[in-house]
Tab-separated table of C-alpha atoms and ligand atoms in Angstrom:
chain	number	residue	atom	x	y	z
A	1	MET	CA	-22.731	3.026	-2.438
A	2	ASP	CA	-21.870	-1.386	-1.886
A	3	LYS	CA	-22.747	-3.265	1.347
A	4	LEU	CA	-21.120	-6.136	2.753
A	5	ILE	CA	-22.947	-8.534	4.591
A	6	ILE	CA	-20.870	-10.738	7.010
A	7	TYR	CA	-22.828	-13.535	8.972
A	8	GLY	CA	-20.048	-14.312	11.481
A	9	GLY	CA	-18.543	-17.293	13.258
A	10	GLN	CA	-17.109	-19.384	10.578
A	11	LYS	CA	-13.865	-20.691	11.336
A	12	LEU	CA	-11.305	-19.892	8.066
A	13	LYS	CA	-9.973	-22.880	6.600
A	14	GLY	CA	-7.790	-24.143	3.153
A	15	THR	CA	-5.586	-22.593	0.671
A	16	ILE	CA	-5.263	-18.780	-1.051
A	17	LYS	CA	-2.506	-17.269	-3.442
A	18	ALA	CA	-1.710	-14.216	-2.424
A	19	SER	CA	-2.238	-11.053	-5.336
A	20	ARG	CA	0.449	-9.223	-6.364
A	21	ALA	CA	0.936	-5.416	-4.080
A	22	LYS	CA	-0.666	-3.254	-5.166
A	23	ASN	CA	1.736	-0.073	-3.641
A	24	ALA	CA	4.279	-2.308	-5.449
A	25	THR	CA	2.505	-2.086	-8.792
A	26	LEU	CA	1.162	1.530	-8.725
A	27	PRO	CA	4.867	3.203	-9.163
A	28	ILE	CA	6.260	0.788	-11.709
A	29	MET	CA	3.199	1.935	-13.402
A	30	ALA	CA	4.017	5.249	-13.018
A	31	ALA	CA	7.243	4.859	-13.698
A	32	THR	CA	6.651	3.481	-16.812
A	33	LEU	CA	6.107	6.978	-17.891
A	34	LEU	CA	9.664	7.207	-18.211
A	35	THR	CA	10.293	5.161	-21.714
A	36	SER	CA	8.196	6.241	-24.431
A	37	LYS	CA	8.230	2.296	-25.224
A	38	PRO	CA	5.816	-0.393	-24.770
A	39	VAL	CA	5.565	-2.501	-20.696
A	40	ARG	CA	4.128	-4.939	-20.281
A	41	ILE	CA	3.466	-4.866	-15.703
A	42	ARG	CA	1.877	-8.857	-15.400
A	43	ASN	CA	-0.654	-9.825	-13.000
A	44	VAL	CA	-1.761	-6.563	-11.916
A	45	PRO	CA	-3.829	-6.138	-8.973
A	46	GLN	CA	-7.508	-5.664	-10.466
A	47	VAL	CA	-8.203	-3.088	-7.672
A	48	GLN	CA	-9.500	0.128	-8.252
A	49	ASP	CA	-6.418	1.825	-7.242
A	50	VAL	CA	-5.033	0.098	-10.174
A	51	LYS	CA	-7.953	1.317	-12.874
A	52	THR	CA	-7.394	4.580	-11.273
A	53	MET	CA	-4.177	4.766	-12.012
A	54	ALA	CA	-4.281	3.538	-15.006
A	55	GLU	CA	-7.423	6.209	-15.955
A	56	LEU	CA	-4.157	9.237	-15.149
A	57	LEU	CA	-1.953	7.588	-17.598
A	58	LYS	CA	-4.147	7.764	-19.666
A	59	SER	CA	-5.295	10.891	-19.538
A	60	LEU	CA	-2.073	12.528	-19.764
A	61	GLY	CA	-1.725	10.706	-22.579
A	62	ALA	CA	-0.243	6.921	-22.750
A	63	GLU	CA	-1.876	4.735	-24.528
A	64	VAL	CA	-2.648	1.197	-21.143
A	65	ASN	CA	-4.690	-1.266	-23.118
A	66	PHE	CA	-5.540	-4.494	-20.588
A	67	ASP	CA	-4.646	-7.927	-21.649
A	68	GLY	CA	-6.354	-10.591	-19.149
A	69	ASP	CA	-4.656	-10.046	-16.089
A	70	ASP	CA	-1.133	-8.267	-17.445
A	71	VAL	CA	-1.846	-4.164	-18.777
A	72	ILE	CA	0.256	-2.673	-21.778
A	73	ILE	CA	1.118	0.688	-21.547
A	74	GLU	CA	3.302	3.129	-24.357
A	75	SER	CA	4.045	6.350	-23.588
A	76	GLN	CA	5.217	7.588	-27.447
A	77	ASN	CA	3.739	10.091	-27.532
A	78	ASP	CA	4.220	14.099	-26.147
A	79	LEU	CA	2.220	14.256	-23.039
A	80	LEU	CA	-0.070	16.330	-20.743
A	81	LEU	CA	1.842	16.642	-17.904
A	82	GLU	CA	-0.374	17.753	-15.471
A	83	ALA	CA	-2.202	15.372	-13.460
A	84	PRO	CA	-5.897	16.784	-12.180
A	85	PHE	CA	-7.969	17.790	-9.402
A	86	ASP	CA	-10.510	15.257	-10.638
A	87	ILE	CA	-7.676	11.627	-10.162
A	88	VAL	CA	-5.517	12.735	-7.905
A	89	ARG	CA	-8.433	13.236	-5.678
A	90	LYS	CA	-9.915	9.078	-5.334
A	91	MET	CA	-5.833	8.496	-5.007
A	92	ARG	CA	-2.696	10.297	-2.999
A	93	ALA	CA	-0.529	7.878	-5.287
A	94	SER	CA	-0.850	10.015	-8.516
A	95	TYR	CA	1.668	12.122	-6.951
A	96	TYR	CA	3.806	9.025	-7.930
A	97	VAL	CA	3.569	10.544	-11.977
A	98	LEU	CA	5.870	13.394	-10.379
A	99	GLY	CA	9.112	11.492	-11.090
A	100	PRO	CA	8.457	10.777	-13.805
A	101	LEU	CA	6.856	13.502	-15.991
A	102	LEU	CA	10.042	15.748	-14.773
A	103	ALA	CA	13.415	13.864	-15.325
A	104	ARG	CA	10.944	12.941	-18.607
A	105	TYR	CA	9.801	16.963	-19.201
A	106	ARG	CA	11.793	18.608	-17.189
A	107	LYS	CA	8.719	19.624	-16.317
A	108	ALA	CA	5.021	18.291	-13.800
A	109	LYS	CA	2.181	19.948	-12.214
A	110	VAL	CA	0.627	17.645	-10.202
A	111	TYR	CA	-2.696	18.285	-7.429
A	112	LEU	CA	-1.508	18.770	-4.124
A	113	PRO	CA	-2.781	15.811	-2.297
A	114	GLY	CA	-4.217	16.528	0.568
A	115	GLY	CA	-4.738	14.921	4.624
A	116	CYS	CA	-6.818	12.098	4.350
A	117	ALA	CA	-8.502	9.409	6.992
A	118	ILE	CA	-5.387	8.481	8.218
A	119	GLY	CA	-4.661	11.830	8.905
A	120	PRO	CA	-1.785	14.899	8.222
A	121	ARG	CA	0.441	12.779	4.489
A	122	PRO	CA	3.572	15.469	4.227
A	123	ILE	CA	5.285	16.187	0.698
A	124	ASP	CA	8.394	17.917	1.936
A	125	LEU	CA	10.363	15.576	1.516
A	126	HIS	CA	9.392	15.515	-1.719
A	127	ILE	CA	9.286	18.088	-3.335
A	128	LYS	CA	12.665	18.620	-1.245
A	129	GLY	CA	13.980	15.598	-3.265
A	130	MET	CA	13.474	17.506	-6.413
A	131	GLU	CA	14.700	20.597	-5.818
A	132	ALA	CA	18.439	18.985	-4.557
A	133	LEU	CA	18.020	17.815	-7.769
A	134	GLY	CA	17.306	21.079	-9.417
A	135	ALA	CA	13.792	21.156	-8.949
A	136	ARG	CA	11.914	25.097	-8.895
A	137	ILE	CA	8.644	23.716	-6.806
A	138	GLU	CA	6.174	26.116	-7.064
A	139	ILE	CA	2.299	25.212	-5.117
A	140	ARG	CA	0.407	27.470	-7.382
A	141	HIS	CA	-3.611	27.796	-7.744
A	142	GLY	CA	-3.820	24.100	-5.130
A	143	TYR	CA	-1.097	22.628	-7.873
A	144	ILE	CA	3.053	21.835	-7.391
A	145	GLU	CA	4.114	22.966	-9.867
A	146	ALA	CA	7.489	21.624	-10.778
A	147	GLU	CA	10.206	22.701	-13.893
A	148	ALA	CA	14.012	22.036	-13.975
A	149	LYS	CA	16.818	23.782	-17.019
A	150	VAL	CA	18.370	20.047	-15.813
A	151	LEU	CA	17.423	18.026	-13.171
A	152	LYS	CA	21.493	17.153	-11.720
A	153	GLY	CA	22.568	13.827	-9.436
A	154	GLN	CA	22.883	14.731	-5.894
A	155	GLU	CA	23.959	13.883	-2.401
A	156	ILE	CA	20.146	13.825	-0.409
A	157	LEU	CA	18.575	13.435	3.038
A	158	LEU	CA	15.489	11.662	2.500
A	159	GLU	CA	14.869	10.835	5.985
A	160	GLY	CA	11.766	12.690	7.567
A	161	LYS	CA	10.640	13.089	12.008
A	162	ALA	CA	8.564	9.406	11.224
A	163	GLY	CA	11.646	8.672	9.614
A	164	PRO	CA	12.310	7.372	5.718
A	165	SER	CA	9.135	7.888	3.285
A	166	VAL	CA	8.492	5.023	0.319
A	167	GLY	CA	6.958	7.272	-2.127
A	168	ALA	CA	9.180	10.288	-1.892
A	169	THR	CA	12.478	7.622	-2.643
A	170	ALA	CA	10.484	6.419	-4.895
A	171	ASN	CA	9.089	9.492	-5.953
A	172	VAL	CA	12.673	10.490	-6.398
A	173	MET	CA	15.410	7.647	-7.145
A	174	MET	CA	12.417	8.229	-10.311
A	175	ALA	CA	13.507	11.345	-10.869
A	176	ALA	CA	17.078	11.110	-10.577
A	177	THR	CA	17.103	7.504	-13.416
A	178	LEU	CA	17.111	9.991	-15.786
A	179	ALA	CA	18.988	12.621	-14.210
A	180	LYS	CA	23.414	14.139	-15.444
A	181	GLY	CA	26.081	12.736	-13.051
A	182	THR	CA	24.805	10.777	-10.093
A	183	THR	CA	22.433	11.064	-7.436
A	184	LYS	CA	22.435	9.474	-3.763
A	185	ILE	CA	19.111	8.766	-1.912
A	186	ILE	CA	20.759	8.430	1.938
A	187	GLY	CA	18.003	7.939	4.390
A	188	ALA	CA	15.823	6.038	0.982
A	189	ALA	CA	13.071	3.653	2.495
A	190	LEU	CA	14.060	-0.143	2.898
A	191	GLU	CA	10.225	-1.432	1.763
A	192	PRO	CA	9.933	-4.221	-1.087
A	193	GLU	CA	7.679	-2.463	-2.546
A	194	ILE	CA	10.932	0.106	-3.676
A	195	VAL	CA	12.980	-2.428	-4.673
A	196	ASP	CA	10.946	-4.331	-5.925
A	197	LEU	CA	10.822	-0.474	-7.983
A	198	ALA	CA	14.610	-0.248	-8.542
A	199	ASN	CA	14.703	-3.981	-9.497
A	200	PHE	CA	11.955	-3.443	-12.205
A	201	LEU	CA	14.001	0.602	-13.240
A	202	ASN	CA	16.850	-1.576	-13.797
A	203	SER	CA	16.187	-4.040	-16.054
A	204	LEU	CA	14.449	-1.667	-18.226
A	205	GLY	CA	18.024	0.163	-18.369
A	206	ALA	CA	18.290	2.559	-15.351
A	207	LYS	CA	21.755	2.312	-12.945
A	208	ILE	CA	20.073	1.596	-9.472
A	209	SER	CA	22.243	0.010	-7.410
A	210	GLY	CA	22.276	0.157	-2.911
A	211	GLN	CA	18.122	-0.358	-3.512
A	212	GLY	CA	17.254	-2.442	0.038
A	213	THR	CA	19.623	-0.559	2.005
A	214	SER	CA	19.714	2.903	3.413
A	215	THR	CA	21.396	4.998	0.981
A	216	ILE	CA	20.552	4.257	-3.036
A	217	THR	CA	22.844	4.970	-5.993
A	218	ILE	CA	21.315	6.086	-9.033
A	219	GLU	CA	23.763	6.441	-12.289
A	220	GLY	CA	21.567	8.799	-14.296
A	221	VAL	CA	20.914	6.793	-18.056
A	222	LYS	CA	20.489	8.683	-20.734
A	223	GLU	CA	16.388	6.212	-21.253
A	224	LEU	CA	15.646	3.308	-20.176
A	225	ASN	CA	13.808	0.300	-22.373
A	226	GLY	CA	10.753	-1.074	-22.519
A	227	GLY	CA	10.734	-4.301	-21.101
A	228	GLU	CA	7.759	-7.037	-18.892
A	229	TRP	CA	8.115	-7.252	-14.919
A	230	THR	CA	6.314	-9.020	-12.450
A	231	PRO	CA	6.140	-6.762	-8.681
A	232	ILE	CA	6.135	-8.415	-6.122
A	233	PRO	CA	3.403	-10.409	-4.241
A	234	ASP	CA	1.457	-7.853	-1.688
A	235	ARG	CA	2.273	-8.852	1.971
A	236	ILE	CA	0.139	-6.385	2.927
A	237	GLU	CA	-2.934	-8.816	1.849
A	238	VAL	CA	-1.091	-12.206	2.802
A	239	GLY	CA	-0.870	-10.892	7.138
A	240	THR	CA	-4.949	-9.507	6.687
A	241	TYR	CA	-5.752	-12.910	5.592
A	242	LEU	CA	-3.659	-13.961	7.797
A	243	CYS	CA	-4.772	-12.139	10.689
A	244	ALA	CA	-8.887	-12.668	9.426
A	245	ALA	CA	-7.720	-16.836	9.968
A	246	ILE	CA	-6.647	-15.833	14.045
A	247	ALA	CA	-9.764	-14.208	14.505
A	248	THR	CA	-11.982	-17.111	13.362
A	249	TYR	CA	-10.000	-19.271	15.438
A	250	GLY	CA	-8.805	-20.725	11.847
A	251	GLU	CA	-5.879	-22.712	9.865
A	252	ILE	CA	-5.530	-21.626	6.070
A	253	SER	CA	-2.090	-21.447	4.060
A	254	ILE	CA	-1.362	-18.845	0.899
A	255	GLU	CA	0.806	-19.395	-1.702
A	256	GLN	CA	2.404	-17.432	-3.721
A	257	CYS	CA	3.971	-14.923	-0.953
A	258	GLU	CA	6.964	-13.286	-0.706
A	259	PRO	CA	7.377	-14.952	3.056
A	260	LYS	CA	10.596	-13.248	3.759
A	261	HIS	CA	8.414	-9.865	3.762
A	262	LEU	CA	6.672	-10.534	6.532
A	263	ASP	CA	9.604	-12.019	9.172
A	264	ALA	CA	8.491	-8.815	11.384
A	265	VAL	CA	4.832	-10.018	11.247
A	266	LEU	CA	5.789	-13.543	11.635
A	267	PHE	CA	7.138	-12.666	14.424
A	268	ILE	CA	4.336	-10.866	16.433
A	269	PHE	CA	1.673	-13.568	15.162
A	270	ASN	CA	3.941	-16.502	17.228
A	271	GLN	CA	4.064	-14.112	20.087
A	272	LEU	CA	0.414	-14.757	19.261
A	273	GLY	CA	0.680	-18.234	20.258
A	274	CYS	CA	-0.222	-19.171	16.581
A	275	GLU	CA	1.793	-21.787	15.014
A	276	VAL	CA	3.455	-20.714	11.746
A	277	SER	CA	5.445	-22.892	9.124
A	278	VAL	CA	6.999	-21.316	5.879
A	279	ASP	CA	7.455	-23.342	3.464
A	280	GLN	CA	9.491	-21.007	0.539
A	281	LYS	CA	6.536	-19.454	-1.033
A	282	VAL	CA	3.686	-20.633	1.086
A	283	ILE	CA	2.784	-19.487	4.600
A	284	ARG	CA	0.896	-22.282	6.395
A	285	LEU	CA	-1.138	-20.256	10.252
A	286	LYS	CA	-2.767	-22.048	12.563
A	287	ALA	CA	-4.296	-19.925	14.930
A	288	PRO	CA	-5.162	-20.689	19.246
A	289	TYR	CA	-8.371	-20.914	20.526
A	290	ARG	CA	-7.752	-16.942	22.140
A	291	PRO	CA	-4.781	-15.416	21.067
A	292	LYS	CA	-2.243	-13.697	24.001
A	293	ALA	CA	-2.185	-10.325	24.099
A	294	ILE	CA	1.256	-8.426	23.175
A	295	SER	CA	2.684	-4.439	22.139
A	296	ILE	CA	2.942	-4.347	18.744
A	297	VAL	CA	5.169	-0.153	17.240
A	298	THR	CA	4.739	-0.536	14.105
A	299	ALA	CA	7.678	1.239	11.950
A	300	PRO	CA	8.724	1.150	8.392
A	301	TYR	CA	10.582	-1.950	7.230
A	302	PRO	CA	11.423	-4.296	8.189
A	303	GLY	CA	9.025	-3.169	10.894
A	304	PHE	CA	5.820	-3.832	11.933
A	305	PRO	CA	3.997	-2.537	9.040
A	306	THR	CA	1.202	0.573	9.802
A	307	ASP	CA	-0.316	-0.848	6.783
A	308	LEU	CA	-1.644	-3.306	8.871
A	309	GLN	CA	-1.281	-1.760	12.457
A	310	ALA	CA	-5.485	-2.011	11.576
A	311	GLN	CA	-5.740	-5.639	10.928
A	312	ILE	CA	-3.872	-6.350	14.068
A	313	MET	CA	-5.992	-4.800	16.701
A	314	ALA	CA	-8.715	-6.668	15.301
A	315	VAL	CA	-7.206	-9.382	16.517
A	316	LEU	CA	-5.738	-8.400	19.395
A	317	ALA	CA	-9.353	-7.057	20.576
A	318	THR	CA	-10.196	-10.886	21.813
A	319	ALA	CA	-7.238	-11.517	22.575
A	320	SER	CA	-6.366	-12.657	26.098
A	321	GLY	CA	-5.283	-9.857	27.993
A	322	VAL	CA	-4.467	-5.873	27.692
A	323	SER	CA	-2.805	-5.676	24.275
A	324	TYR	CA	-0.592	-1.942	23.247
A	325	VAL	CA	-0.535	-0.498	19.982
A	326	THR	CA	2.049	2.033	18.743
A	327	GLU	CA	1.495	3.970	16.044
A	328	ASN	CA	4.512	5.819	15.093
A	329	ILE	CA	3.914	6.512	11.616
A	330	PHE	CA	0.985	7.575	11.042
A	331	LYS	CA	-0.214	8.990	13.818
A	332	ALA	CA	-3.763	9.431	14.295
A	333	ARG	CA	-4.570	6.691	12.363
A	334	PHE	CA	-6.959	5.323	14.552
A	335	LEU	CA	-10.503	5.557	12.839
A	336	HIS	CA	-10.898	1.769	13.631
A	337	ALA	CA	-10.935	1.431	16.998
A	338	LEU	CA	-14.365	3.656	17.102
A	339	GLU	CA	-15.792	1.040	14.984
A	340	LEU	CA	-14.655	-2.137	16.955
A	341	ASN	CA	-15.837	-0.483	19.891
A	342	ARG	CA	-19.156	-0.432	18.358
A	343	MET	CA	-19.544	-4.080	18.100
A	344	GLY	CA	-18.124	-4.797	21.830
A	345	ALA	CA	-13.910	-4.327	21.857
A	346	ASP	CA	-12.572	-2.351	24.997
A	347	ILE	CA	-9.976	0.033	23.078
A	348	LYS	CA	-8.839	3.126	24.703
A	349	ILE	CA	-6.511	5.445	22.756
A	350	GLU	CA	-4.066	7.603	23.791
A	351	ASP	CA	-2.309	9.667	22.215
A	352	ASN	CA	-0.852	7.361	19.482
A	353	VAL	CA	-1.122	4.334	21.836
A	354	ALA	CA	-4.192	1.633	21.610
A	355	ILE	CA	-5.003	0.215	24.234
A	356	ILE	CA	-6.949	-2.382	23.295
A	357	ASN	CA	-8.679	-4.697	26.045
A	358	GLY	CA	-9.178	-8.361	24.626
A	359	VAL	CA	-12.643	-9.274	25.200
A	360	LYS	CA	-14.087	-12.820	24.993
A	361	ARG	CA	-16.271	-12.483	21.705
A	362	LEU	CA	-17.254	-9.659	19.935
A	363	SER	CA	-20.904	-9.000	18.310
A	364	GLY	CA	-22.215	-8.462	14.623
A	365	ALA	CA	-23.082	-4.401	14.361
A	366	LYS	CA	-23.333	-1.808	11.711
A	367	VAL	CA	-20.515	-0.311	11.070
A	368	MET	CA	-18.837	2.236	8.712
A	369	ALA	CA	-15.587	2.086	6.743
A	370	SER	CA	-13.475	5.287	6.909
A	371	ASP	CA	-10.449	3.677	5.158
A	372	LEU	CA	-8.578	1.180	3.110
A	373	ARG	CA	-7.274	-1.195	5.757
A	374	ALA	CA	-8.959	0.300	8.830
A	375	SER	CA	-11.878	-1.327	6.379
A	376	ALA	CA	-10.451	-4.685	6.217
A	377	ALA	CA	-9.788	-4.444	10.339
A	378	LEU	CA	-13.973	-5.116	10.273
A	379	VAL	CA	-13.882	-7.392	7.723
A	380	ILE	CA	-11.673	-9.728	9.761
A	381	ALA	CA	-13.500	-8.432	13.657
A	382	GLY	CA	-17.621	-9.378	11.347
A	383	LEU	CA	-15.176	-12.859	10.847
A	384	GLY	CA	-14.551	-13.705	14.223
A	385	ALA	CA	-17.441	-12.222	15.850
A	386	GLU	CA	-21.193	-13.385	17.025
A	387	GLY	CA	-23.929	-12.727	14.170
A	388	VAL	CA	-24.146	-10.301	11.292
A	389	THR	CA	-21.825	-6.918	10.605
A	390	GLU	CA	-23.196	-4.315	8.100
A	391	ILE	CA	-19.513	-3.282	6.813
A	392	SER	CA	-21.044	0.394	4.006
A	393	ARG	CA	-18.772	2.310	2.147
A	394	ILE	CA	-16.848	-0.268	1.079
A	395	TYR	CA	-15.150	1.051	-1.861
A	396	HIS	CA	-12.670	1.712	0.365
A	397	LEU	CA	-12.015	-2.038	0.323
A	398	ASP	CA	-12.220	-2.292	-4.102
A	399	ARG	CA	-9.229	0.206	-3.503
A	400	GLY	CA	-6.457	-2.220	-3.314
A	401	TYR	CA	-8.141	-6.222	-1.817
A	402	GLU	CA	-8.279	-8.031	-5.104
A	403	ALA	CA	-11.220	-10.585	-5.290
A	404	LEU	CA	-11.205	-10.637	-1.732
A	405	GLU	CA	-14.885	-11.745	-1.484
A	406	LYS	CA	-13.802	-14.417	-3.286
A	407	LYS	CA	-11.280	-15.442	-1.629
A	408	LEU	CA	-12.745	-15.505	1.761
A	409	THR	CA	-15.988	-16.978	0.464
A	410	ALA	CA	-13.115	-20.077	-0.625
A	411	LEU	CA	-11.041	-20.488	2.978
A	412	GLY	CA	-15.301	-21.047	4.481
A	413	ALA	CA	-16.296	-17.151	5.655
A	414	LYS	CA	-20.110	-16.513	4.864
A	415	LEU	CA	-20.344	-13.000	3.164
A	416	GLU	CA	-22.151	-10.660	0.808
A	417	ARG	CA	-21.819	-8.376	-1.563
A	418	ILE	CA	-25.067	-5.715	-0.971
A	419	LYS	CA	-25.148	-3.714	-4.375
A	420	THR	CA	-27.108	-0.471	-3.716
B	1	EPZ	C1	3.858	4.758	1.544
B	1	EPZ	O1	2.717	5.591	1.762
B	1	EPZ	C2	2.064	3.471	0.816
B	1	EPZ	N1	1.170	4.267	0.150
B	1	EPZ	C3	0.769	3.541	2.765
B	1	EPZ	O2	-0.095	2.471	2.352
B	1	EPZ	C4	1.746	2.865	3.608
B	1	EPZ	O3	0.752	3.219	5.086
B	1	EPZ	C5	2.560	4.360	3.138
B	1	EPZ	O4	3.807	4.173	2.702
B	1	EPZ	C6	4.274	4.038	4.857
B	1	EPZ	O5	4.242	2.085	5.186
B	1	EPZ	C7	2.071	3.593	-1.198
B	1	EPZ	O6	2.646	2.823	-0.496
B	1	EPZ	C8	1.173	3.677	-2.610
B	1	EPZ	P1	5.805	7.773	2.794
B	1	EPZ	P2	3.658	7.161	1.462
B	1	EPZ	O7	6.312	8.951	3.438
B	1	EPZ	O8	4.775	6.901	1.584
B	1	EPZ	C9	6.069	10.994	6.763
B	1	EPZ	C10	-1.706	1.729	1.979
B	1	EPZ	O9	-3.744	2.034	2.867
B	1	EPZ	N2	6.169	12.475	5.259
B	1	EPZ	O10	6.393	6.327	3.643
B	1	EPZ	O11	1.835	8.133	1.070
B	1	EPZ	C11	4.066	10.328	6.418
B	1	EPZ	O12	3.633	11.800	7.216
B	1	EPZ	C12	-1.384	2.948	1.975
B	1	EPZ	O13	-2.123	1.189	1.577
B	1	EPZ	C13	6.482	13.136	5.986
B	1	EPZ	O14	6.546	13.653	7.434
B	1	EPZ	O15	3.483	7.011	3.316
B	1	EPZ	C14	4.674	9.655	7.483
B	1	EPZ	O16	4.570	9.992	8.726
B	1	EPZ	C15	-2.367	3.910	3.449
B	1	EPZ	N3	6.724	13.786	4.477
B	1	EPZ	C16	6.008	9.159	6.951
B	1	EPZ	O17	6.528	9.981	6.346
B	1	EPZ	C17	6.816	13.670	3.386
B	1	EPZ	O18	7.123	14.030	2.313
B	1	EPZ	C18	5.797	7.843	6.102
B	1	EPZ	O19	5.101	8.009	5.150
B	1	EPZ	C19	6.287	12.495	3.197
B	1	EPZ	C20	5.466	11.345	4.148
């Protein structure tokens, strides 16, 4: 398992380009199962999760070919309708094939994804949505088995206790695309990745409206065409590099991003004392000497994203004063706090609130990555820390950050990967 060695204390300076969003690319790749025609997805991020999705689609019988940074997917033949344990265990987002397979073949079997390092991850809303469309769902031998004679459009209230679900909204939207009649998803997720998926499906001939609001309407169509699509920029990647700039008191610009997807995040960066400016597709950030302490509450879009909670905590670890971070989406998503404390941070967890007593500086240590965003937090902490930080289990980072070492090196960071 590879390790990342970070020599802390280098101010980040310079300009990088954002990659395309992993969390937009994955459902779009799965959605290509809805059509028998070829689809080219441009500029997909070269990360492990995208490779795993490609592997899953191939295992179902789709033809998947990478062409430079593009991937071309054609699901012409009769597909296998089962997403096996071996692949689903590597990546929860494998459940995105459920909706498309059910829509096109009226039958699908997907290994049931379990909890993970960020806590319990129920799928009751996915099931509720598919059942509302007319599918019979059974959980057997660890698999969700879904079958329907016909899928019929319905009005579906899809919100759970923690608010809307990104995954369930995507899955039900994909299933409803080829259903008979009109489906209304009430309590739909507003995330830009959902809007991108809906726009992509419309480009293939689907009839979806209301994406980006809490009610999405899908008029079922008989079939979809092929086409081409470029997924939206990765707002979480952009937020991660901006956090790294703050932790090192640096000054960076990120090009080819979508600043409006980061409104809540840039607002918080302003509160920390950063100078932030936005010019069309570019965000520039100049960090203060030491950020101010603040309170942050994670929330569904357009609120502050849970996927940046760990990274902002690494920043607040050295803020002047006491900060509070409330995690409302995945209430136990705090494994990174323990590792940050190993580096000299002073963080206490009370239920779903982290109380962060800012220290002057973190010190490099041997730490362990537990999930994708927790790993990013450790990288940020290591970049700002005094001395050397050694992060093990960095395969988590490889799942979601394209060319991480290259981009950080371009900004002046000193780090190396040790292959073990
Ligand atoms: C997506 O996960 C993202 N994954 C996650 O990013 C992200 O943290 C999450 O949305 C929230 O923004 C991908 O896009 C591949 P949810 P998803 O369903 O869809 C509850 C990363 O680091 N819920 O929106 O699985 C759930 O427990 C990953 O890139 C139910 O109760 O998340 C949570 O509290 C990690 N029942 C809330 O809804 C359900 O059936 C939101 O989860 C489904 C979810």
